[in-house]
Amino acid sequence: MRQIHIEPLTHEAFAPFGQFYAMEQPQGHALCGELHRFFPDRINADSTHRVGYSPILVKKPAKMVITQQEYHTTTWEMILPMNDDMILHVAPASAGTPVTEQAKAFLVPKHTLVKMNAAIWHLAPLPANAEELAAMIILPECTYANDCTVVDLTPEQQFEILR
C-alpha cells in the first residue's frame, strides 16, 4: 500500500488545491474601530444557492488508511477545524478517476479555514491529536445530495497517511 507523509500547510504547497487563512491569527490591513479590528474578505466563494454551515465529528482511526475519496464537480468546499489540528488529504481534479498516486496530506492548524477548489479529491478531515475532531463544513446548501461523487478506492488506489 502506498504511504504518504503529512506535510506542513504552506500557501505554495496547497495552491493547486485551494487556499487557506488562519482565522485565529489574522494579518494584513484591518478596518478598525474603538474596540475592534475587522479583517474583511480573507477567503471568498461564489454561490448561486444558499450556503450551509454543517458540523462534522470525526473519530481518530487507529491507522489513517484512505479507502474512499469524493469530489464535487462544480462546488468548492470549506473546512474549519474547531477543537484540534486536522489532517486533510487531497488529490488533483481528474475528471472522475481518482489519482491517489498524486495525493497529499496536510496538517491544518486549528481555526484555519481551508477552501478546496471544485473537483479536488478529498474526504472527511482526520483529527491530528484529539480522539474526535469537531470541524465546520461550509458548502452551498445540499451539495452532499446534488454534487457529490464518492468513490470506493481499489486496493491498489488506497493509501495510508503517516505522521
mmCIF file of C-alpha atoms in Angstrom, residues 7-111:
data_model
loop_
_atom_site.group_PDB
_atom_site.id
_atom_site.type_symbol
_atom_site.label_atom_id
_atom_site.label_comp_id
_atom_site.label_asym_id
_atom_site.label_seq_id
_atom_site.Cartn_x
_atom_site.Cartn_y
_atom_site.Cartn_z
ATOM 1 C CA GLU A 7 3.170 17.972 5.050
ATOM 2 C CA PRO A 8 3.042 21.356 6.746
ATOM 3 C CA LEU A 9 0.384 23.625 5.273
ATOM 4 C CA THR A 10 2.003 26.314 3.123
ATOM 5 C CA HIS A 11 0.413 28.576 0.529
ATOM 6 C CA GLU A 12 2.753 27.285 -2.172
ATOM 7 C CA ALA A 13 2.128 23.586 -1.462
ATOM 8 C CA PHE A 14 -1.656 23.966 -1.114
ATOM 9 C CA ALA A 15 -2.182 26.357 -4.075
ATOM 10 C CA PRO A 16 -3.101 23.592 -6.591
ATOM 11 C CA PHE A 17 -5.960 22.530 -4.307
ATOM 12 C CA GLY A 18 -7.283 25.825 -2.953
ATOM 13 C CA GLN A 19 -6.436 28.414 -0.315
ATOM 14 C CA PHE A 20 -6.488 28.889 3.452
ATOM 15 C CA TYR A 21 -6.389 31.550 6.122
ATOM 16 C CA ALA A 22 -5.567 31.387 9.852
ATOM 17 C CA MET A 23 -8.718 32.920 11.336
ATOM 18 C CA GLU A 24 -7.338 32.997 14.869
ATOM 19 C CA GLN A 25 -4.231 34.961 13.817
ATOM 20 C CA PRO A 26 -5.429 37.477 11.224
ATOM 21 C CA GLN A 27 -2.845 39.551 9.415
ATOM 22 C CA GLY A 28 -2.843 42.396 6.964
ATOM 23 C CA HIS A 29 -4.914 45.548 6.652
ATOM 24 C CA ALA A 30 -7.845 45.786 9.063
ATOM 25 C CA LEU A 31 -10.779 48.141 9.403
ATOM 26 C CA CYS A 32 -10.523 49.395 12.968
ATOM 27 C CA GLY A 33 -12.947 50.839 15.464
ATOM 28 C CA GLU A 34 -12.674 51.746 19.101
ATOM 29 C CA LEU A 35 -12.984 48.103 20.214
ATOM 30 C CA HIS A 36 -12.445 46.031 17.105
ATOM 31 C CA ARG A 37 -10.226 45.173 14.159
ATOM 32 C CA PHE A 38 -12.118 43.686 11.192
ATOM 33 C CA PHE A 39 -10.185 41.767 8.528
ATOM 34 C CA PRO A 40 -12.534 41.674 5.514
ATOM 35 C CA ASP A 41 -12.741 39.126 2.716
ATOM 36 C CA ARG A 42 -9.766 36.909 3.564
ATOM 37 C CA ILE A 43 -11.386 33.993 1.707
ATOM 38 C CA ASN A 44 -14.393 34.281 -0.566
ATOM 39 C CA ALA A 45 -16.529 31.985 -2.689
ATOM 40 C CA ASP A 46 -19.350 32.436 -5.177
ATOM 41 C CA SER A 47 -22.620 30.549 -4.857
ATOM 42 C CA THR A 48 -25.951 30.886 -6.607
ATOM 43 C CA HIS A 49 -27.529 28.867 -3.752
ATOM 44 C CA ARG A 50 -27.801 29.378 -0.039
ATOM 45 C CA VAL A 51 -24.728 28.299 1.899
ATOM 46 C CA GLY A 52 -24.940 25.673 4.636
ATOM 47 C CA TYR A 53 -22.752 25.525 7.750
ATOM 48 C CA SER A 54 -22.621 21.932 8.957
ATOM 49 C CA PRO A 55 -20.722 20.492 11.914
ATOM 50 C CA ILE A 56 -18.845 17.227 11.448
ATOM 51 C CA LEU A 57 -17.377 14.957 14.117
ATOM 52 C CA VAL A 58 -14.620 12.567 13.038
ATOM 53 C CA LYS A 59 -13.124 9.884 15.278
ATOM 54 C CA LYS A 60 -9.389 9.256 15.239
ATOM 55 C CA PRO A 61 -8.690 5.963 13.443
ATOM 56 C CA ALA A 62 -6.045 3.514 14.636
ATOM 57 C CA LYS A 63 -4.444 3.777 11.173
ATOM 58 C CA MET A 64 -5.151 6.510 8.611
ATOM 59 C CA VAL A 65 -5.908 4.257 5.647
ATOM 60 C CA ILE A 66 -7.863 6.063 2.942
ATOM 61 C CA THR A 67 -10.343 3.735 1.238
ATOM 62 C CA GLN A 68 -12.717 6.337 -0.243
ATOM 63 C CA GLN A 69 -12.498 9.776 -1.794
ATOM 64 C CA GLU A 70 -15.084 12.255 -3.019
ATOM 65 C CA TYR A 71 -15.245 15.311 -5.233
ATOM 66 C CA HIS A 72 -17.767 17.999 -6.134
ATOM 67 C CA THR A 73 -17.873 18.699 -9.874
ATOM 68 C CA THR A 74 -18.776 22.376 -9.662
ATOM 69 C CA THR A 75 -18.645 23.199 -5.966
ATOM 70 C CA TRP A 76 -15.933 24.457 -3.636
ATOM 71 C CA GLU A 77 -15.817 23.227 -0.032
ATOM 72 C CA MET A 78 -14.526 24.922 3.105
ATOM 73 C CA ILE A 79 -13.500 23.226 6.352
ATOM 74 C CA LEU A 80 -12.708 24.903 9.670
ATOM 75 C CA PRO A 81 -11.184 22.683 12.389
ATOM 76 C CA MET A 82 -12.551 23.802 15.747
ATOM 77 C CA ASN A 83 -11.035 21.738 18.568
ATOM 78 C CA ASP A 84 -7.852 20.265 17.100
ATOM 79 C CA ASP A 85 -5.465 20.464 14.203
ATOM 80 C CA MET A 86 -6.763 18.377 11.307
ATOM 81 C CA ILE A 87 -5.191 16.190 8.676
ATOM 82 C CA LEU A 88 -6.646 16.865 5.252
ATOM 83 C CA HIS A 89 -5.881 14.630 2.280
ATOM 84 C CA VAL A 90 -6.392 15.974 -1.230
ATOM 85 C CA ALA A 91 -5.595 14.996 -4.800
ATOM 86 C CA PRO A 92 -5.872 16.962 -8.052
ATOM 87 C CA ALA A 93 -9.029 17.130 -10.132
ATOM 88 C CA SER A 94 -9.013 14.285 -12.631
ATOM 89 C CA ALA A 95 -12.325 14.019 -14.498
ATOM 90 C CA GLY A 96 -13.821 11.365 -12.220
ATOM 91 C CA THR A 97 -10.959 8.897 -11.933
ATOM 92 C CA PRO A 98 -9.042 9.025 -8.627
ATOM 93 C CA VAL A 99 -5.355 9.903 -8.913
ATOM 94 C CA THR A 100 -4.254 8.743 -5.497
ATOM 95 C CA GLU A 101 -0.655 8.488 -6.678
ATOM 96 C CA GLN A 102 -0.740 12.307 -6.563
ATOM 97 C CA ALA A 103 -2.466 12.542 -3.168
ATOM 98 C CA LYS A 104 -1.048 14.792 -0.475
ATOM 99 C CA ALA A 105 -1.876 15.138 3.210
ATOM 100 C CA PHE A 106 -1.603 18.456 5.047
ATOM 101 C CA LEU A 107 -1.556 19.335 8.725
ATOM 102 C CA VAL A 108 -4.067 22.168 9.064
ATOM 103 C CA PRO A 109 -3.794 24.140 12.329
ATOM 104 C CA LYS A 110 -6.897 24.526 14.477
ATOM 105 C CA HIS A 111 -9.010 27.581 13.473
#
